[in-house]
Coordinates of C-alpha atoms in Angstrom, one line a residue:
M1 CA -5.5 -19.2 -18.0
T2 CA -7.2 -18.6 -14.6
V3 CA -9.7 -15.8 -14.7
R4 CA -10.8 -14.2 -11.4
A5 CA -12.5 -10.9 -10.4
A6 CA -9.9 -8.1 -10.5
E7 CA -8.8 -6.6 -7.2
T8 CA -8.7 -2.8 -6.7
T9 CA -5.0 -2.7 -6.2
T10 CA -2.5 -2.7 -9.1
S11 CA 0.8 -4.6 -9.5
A12 CA 4.1 -3.2 -10.6
W13 CA 3.0 -3.8 -14.2
I14 CA -0.4 -2.0 -14.2
R15 CA -1.4 1.6 -13.6
R16 CA -5.1 2.0 -13.0
F17 CA -5.4 5.8 -13.0
H18 CA -9.2 6.0 -12.8
P19 CA -10.5 2.8 -11.2
A20 CA -14.0 2.1 -12.6
P21 CA -15.3 -1.2 -11.1
A22 CA -18.6 -0.7 -13.0
A23 CA -17.0 -0.2 -16.4
A24 CA -18.4 -2.3 -19.3
A25 CA -15.0 -3.1 -20.6
R26 CA -11.3 -2.7 -19.9
L27 CA -8.6 -1.3 -22.3
V28 CA -5.0 -2.4 -21.8
C29 CA -2.6 0.2 -23.1
F30 CA 0.9 -0.7 -24.3
P31 CA 3.5 2.2 -24.4
H32 CA 5.9 2.9 -27.2
A33 CA 9.7 2.2 -27.0
G34 CA 11.0 4.3 -24.1
G35 CA 7.5 5.1 -23.1
A36 CA 5.8 4.7 -19.8
A37 CA 2.3 4.1 -18.4
S38 CA 1.8 7.8 -17.8
F39 CA 1.5 8.4 -21.6
Y40 CA -2.0 7.0 -21.4
F41 CA -3.2 9.0 -18.4
P42 CA -5.3 11.3 -20.7
V43 CA -6.8 8.2 -22.4
S44 CA -7.8 6.9 -19.0
R45 CA -9.4 10.2 -18.0
A46 CA -11.3 10.5 -21.3
L47 CA -12.8 6.9 -21.3
S48 CA -13.6 6.6 -17.6
P49 CA -15.9 5.5 -16.2
D50 CA -17.4 3.7 -19.2
V51 CA -14.1 2.0 -20.0
E52 CA -11.5 1.3 -17.4
V53 CA -7.9 1.8 -18.8
L54 CA -5.1 -0.4 -17.5
A55 CA -1.8 1.2 -18.6
L56 CA 1.2 -1.0 -18.6
Q57 CA 4.5 -0.1 -16.9
Y58 CA 7.4 -2.0 -18.4
P59 CA 10.4 -2.6 -16.1
G60 CA 13.4 -0.2 -16.2
R61 CA 11.5 3.2 -16.2
Q62 CA 10.0 5.7 -13.8
D63 CA 9.1 3.9 -10.5
R64 CA 10.5 0.6 -12.0
R65 CA 13.8 2.1 -13.0
T66 CA 15.9 0.0 -10.7
E67 CA 14.5 -3.2 -12.3
P68 CA 16.4 -4.7 -15.3
C69 CA 14.8 -4.0 -18.7
V70 CA 13.4 -6.8 -20.7
E71 CA 15.2 -7.0 -24.1
D72 CA 13.2 -9.7 -25.7
L73 CA 9.7 -8.9 -26.9
G74 CA 8.5 -12.5 -26.6
T75 CA 9.6 -12.7 -23.0
L76 CA 7.9 -9.4 -22.3
A77 CA 4.7 -10.7 -24.0
D78 CA 4.8 -13.8 -21.8
L79 CA 5.1 -11.7 -18.6
I80 CA 2.3 -9.4 -19.5
T81 CA 0.0 -12.2 -20.5
R82 CA 0.5 -13.8 -17.2
E83 CA -0.2 -10.5 -15.4
L84 CA -3.5 -9.9 -17.3
G85 CA -5.0 -13.2 -16.1
T86 CA -6.3 -11.2 -13.2
W87 CA -8.2 -8.8 -15.4
C88 CA -10.2 -11.0 -17.8
D89 CA -13.4 -11.1 -15.9
K90 CA -15.0 -8.6 -18.3
P91 CA -14.4 -7.7 -22.0
L92 CA -10.7 -6.9 -22.5
A93 CA -9.4 -4.8 -25.4
L94 CA -5.7 -4.0 -26.2
F95 CA -4.2 -0.8 -27.6
G96 CA -0.6 -0.4 -28.5
H97 CA 1.4 2.4 -30.1
S98 CA 4.6 1.7 -32.1
M99 CA 6.5 -1.0 -30.2
G100 CA 3.4 -1.4 -28.1
A101 CA 1.4 -2.4 -31.2
T102 CA 3.6 -5.4 -31.9
L103 CA 3.7 -6.3 -28.2
A104 CA -0.1 -6.0 -27.9
F105 CA -0.5 -8.3 -31.0
E106 CA 1.8 -10.9 -29.3
V107 CA -0.2 -10.7 -26.1
A108 CA -3.4 -11.1 -28.0
R109 CA -2.1 -14.3 -29.6
R110 CA -1.2 -15.7 -26.2
L111 CA -4.6 -14.7 -24.7
E112 CA -6.5 -16.4 -27.6
R113 CA -4.2 -19.5 -27.2
D114 CA -5.2 -19.6 -23.5
G115 CA -8.9 -19.3 -24.3
V116 CA -9.4 -15.5 -23.7
R117 CA -10.4 -13.7 -26.9
P118 CA -9.9 -9.9 -26.7
C119 CA -12.9 -7.9 -27.7
A120 CA -10.7 -5.7 -29.9
L121 CA -7.1 -5.0 -30.8
F122 CA -5.9 -1.5 -31.7
A123 CA -2.5 -1.3 -33.4
S124 CA -1.2 2.2 -33.8
G125 CA 1.9 3.6 -35.6
R126 CA 3.4 0.3 -36.5
R127 CA 3.7 -1.9 -39.6
A128 CA 2.3 -5.4 -39.6
P129 CA 4.3 -8.0 -37.6
S130 CA 5.0 -10.0 -40.7
I131 CA 6.8 -7.1 -42.4
H132 CA 10.4 -6.7 -41.4
R133 CA 12.7 -3.7 -41.8
D134 CA 16.4 -4.1 -40.9
D135 CA 16.3 -1.3 -38.3
R136 CA 19.3 -1.1 -36.0
V137 CA 18.5 1.9 -33.8
H138 CA 19.4 0.0 -30.6
L139 CA 23.0 -0.1 -31.9
S140 CA 23.2 3.7 -32.4
S141 CA 25.3 6.0 -30.3
D142 CA 23.6 7.8 -27.4
A143 CA 23.6 11.0 -29.3
E144 CA 22.0 9.4 -32.4
L145 CA 19.4 7.6 -30.3
L146 CA 18.4 10.8 -28.5
A147 CA 18.2 12.7 -31.8
G148 CA 16.0 10.0 -33.2
M149 CA 13.6 10.3 -30.3
V150 CA 13.3 14.0 -30.8
R151 CA 12.8 13.6 -34.6
L152 CA 9.9 11.2 -34.1
G153 CA 8.2 13.7 -31.9
G154 CA 7.5 11.8 -28.8
T155 CA 10.1 13.5 -26.7
S156 CA 10.8 17.2 -26.2
A157 CA 14.4 18.4 -27.1
Q158 CA 14.3 20.7 -24.1
L159 CA 13.7 17.8 -21.7
L160 CA 16.7 15.9 -23.2
E161 CA 19.0 18.8 -22.2
D162 CA 18.7 17.5 -18.6
P163 CA 21.5 15.0 -18.1
E164 CA 19.7 13.3 -15.2
L165 CA 16.6 12.7 -17.3
V166 CA 18.7 11.4 -20.2
G167 CA 20.4 9.0 -17.9
A168 CA 17.0 7.8 -16.8
V169 CA 15.3 7.3 -20.2
L170 CA 18.2 6.2 -22.4
P171 CA 18.7 2.6 -21.0
A172 CA 15.0 1.8 -21.2
T173 CA 14.7 3.2 -24.7
R174 CA 17.7 1.3 -26.0
A175 CA 16.4 -1.9 -24.5
D176 CA 13.0 -1.4 -26.0
Y177 CA 14.4 -0.8 -29.4
K178 CA 16.5 -4.0 -29.1
A179 CA 13.4 -6.0 -28.1
L180 CA 11.5 -4.6 -31.1
E181 CA 14.3 -4.8 -33.7
T182 CA 15.3 -8.3 -32.8
Y183 CA 11.7 -9.5 -32.9
R184 CA 10.8 -11.9 -35.7
Y185 CA 7.2 -12.8 -36.5
A186 CA 6.5 -16.5 -36.1
P187 CA 3.7 -17.7 -38.4
G188 CA 0.7 -19.1 -36.6
P189 CA -3.1 -19.0 -36.5
A190 CA -4.6 -15.6 -37.3
L191 CA -6.4 -13.8 -34.5
H192 CA -10.2 -13.9 -34.2
C193 CA -10.8 -10.5 -32.6
P194 CA -11.6 -7.3 -34.5
L195 CA -8.5 -5.4 -35.5
T196 CA -8.3 -1.7 -35.9
V197 CA -5.1 -0.2 -37.3
L198 CA -4.4 3.5 -36.8
T199 CA -1.6 5.5 -38.5
G200 CA -0.4 8.9 -39.4
D201 CA -0.3 9.9 -43.1
A202 CA 3.2 11.3 -42.7
D203 CA 4.7 8.6 -40.5
D204 CA 8.0 7.5 -42.0
Q205 CA 8.1 4.4 -39.7
V206 CA 5.1 2.8 -41.5
N207 CA 3.6 3.4 -44.9
L208 CA 0.0 2.7 -45.8
D209 CA 0.8 -0.7 -47.4
E210 CA 2.6 -1.8 -44.3
A211 CA -0.3 -0.7 -42.2
A212 CA -2.8 -2.4 -44.4
A213 CA -0.9 -5.6 -44.2
W214 CA -2.2 -6.0 -40.6
A215 CA -5.4 -7.4 -42.2
E216 CA -3.8 -10.8 -42.7
H217 CA -3.3 -11.2 -39.0
S218 CA -6.9 -11.5 -37.9
E219 CA -10.0 -13.2 -39.2
G220 CA -12.1 -10.6 -37.3
E221 CA -13.4 -7.3 -38.8
F222 CA -10.6 -5.1 -40.0
D223 CA -10.5 -1.3 -40.1
L224 CA -7.7 1.1 -41.1
E225 CA -7.9 4.6 -39.8
V226 CA -5.6 7.2 -41.2
F227 CA -5.0 10.5 -39.4
P228 CA -3.0 13.7 -40.3
G229 CA 0.5 13.6 -38.7
G230 CA 3.7 11.7 -38.2
H231 CA 4.7 8.9 -35.9
F232 CA 3.1 10.6 -32.8
Y233 CA 0.0 11.7 -34.7
L234 CA -2.1 10.6 -31.8
A235 CA -0.9 13.5 -29.6
A236 CA -2.5 16.1 -31.9
Q237 CA -5.4 13.8 -32.9
A238 CA -6.2 12.5 -29.4
A239 CA -9.9 13.3 -29.5
A240 CA -10.4 11.6 -32.9
V241 CA -8.3 8.6 -31.8
I242 CA -10.3 8.2 -28.6
A243 CA -13.6 8.5 -30.5
A244 CA -12.4 5.7 -32.8
V245 CA -11.6 3.5 -29.9
R246 CA -14.8 4.2 -28.2
G247 CA -16.8 3.6 -31.4
R248 CA -15.2 0.2 -31.9
L249 CA -15.7 -0.9 -28.3
A250 CA -19.3 0.2 -28.4
T251 CA -19.8 -2.1 -31.4
E252 CA -18.3 -5.0 -29.5
V253 CA -19.4 -4.5 -25.9
P254 CA -23.2 -4.6 -25.1
G255 CA -24.3 -1.7 -23.0
L256 CA -21.3 0.6 -23.9
A257 CA -22.4 3.9 -25.4
R258 CA -20.5 5.6 -28.2

């Protein structure tokens, strides 16, 4: 992988809400299924200027809504890994929630394969990649898919009463679920970077055993952080989650204060 100093401009893939050229490290944030880069705007604001947040924008949503969605998680990981080659001139950490956690893991594997070791991987709200459930949400009807989004807590029921908004978010959400649910973990070398797993104690998408199973996927230091709440626990627990992220990064990155 070619590593060069990052430019101030962003690509279609990356949103740099609070540019911080002097930051000690960068944190790449991977959205959940149906999610967008804007989900991580508060994280960027909270960590800047010590840590520069790069929030990923997948195709098929918001300002990329005219682009075809990527329905294969491995392909998406390949595209993102290639994009991040520009940003590896300083310590790079990865944070993903739900689908984003599995995707961040696959990107971390590719980065390490290419000689770039992330300084930390944060996997939130997702069971270990090696644990498979036979989920088929992407085959649901539109009404079932929308009801599931509301039930998980990441989307307001009131917003989904807007037909225009539904038409904008539904295709990307379905494509993301297809990418996640057709993903199959391919055995390979464990990561070497520190791995922090974060989960809600009432999340029916991942139980504590499934969260703890992430430990087998890295030879680096492993931490499991459990917070009150369901699948989108991190909305109500934002301050505590950000503190956990900052604390781990401060351990790994010289000069970064807690």
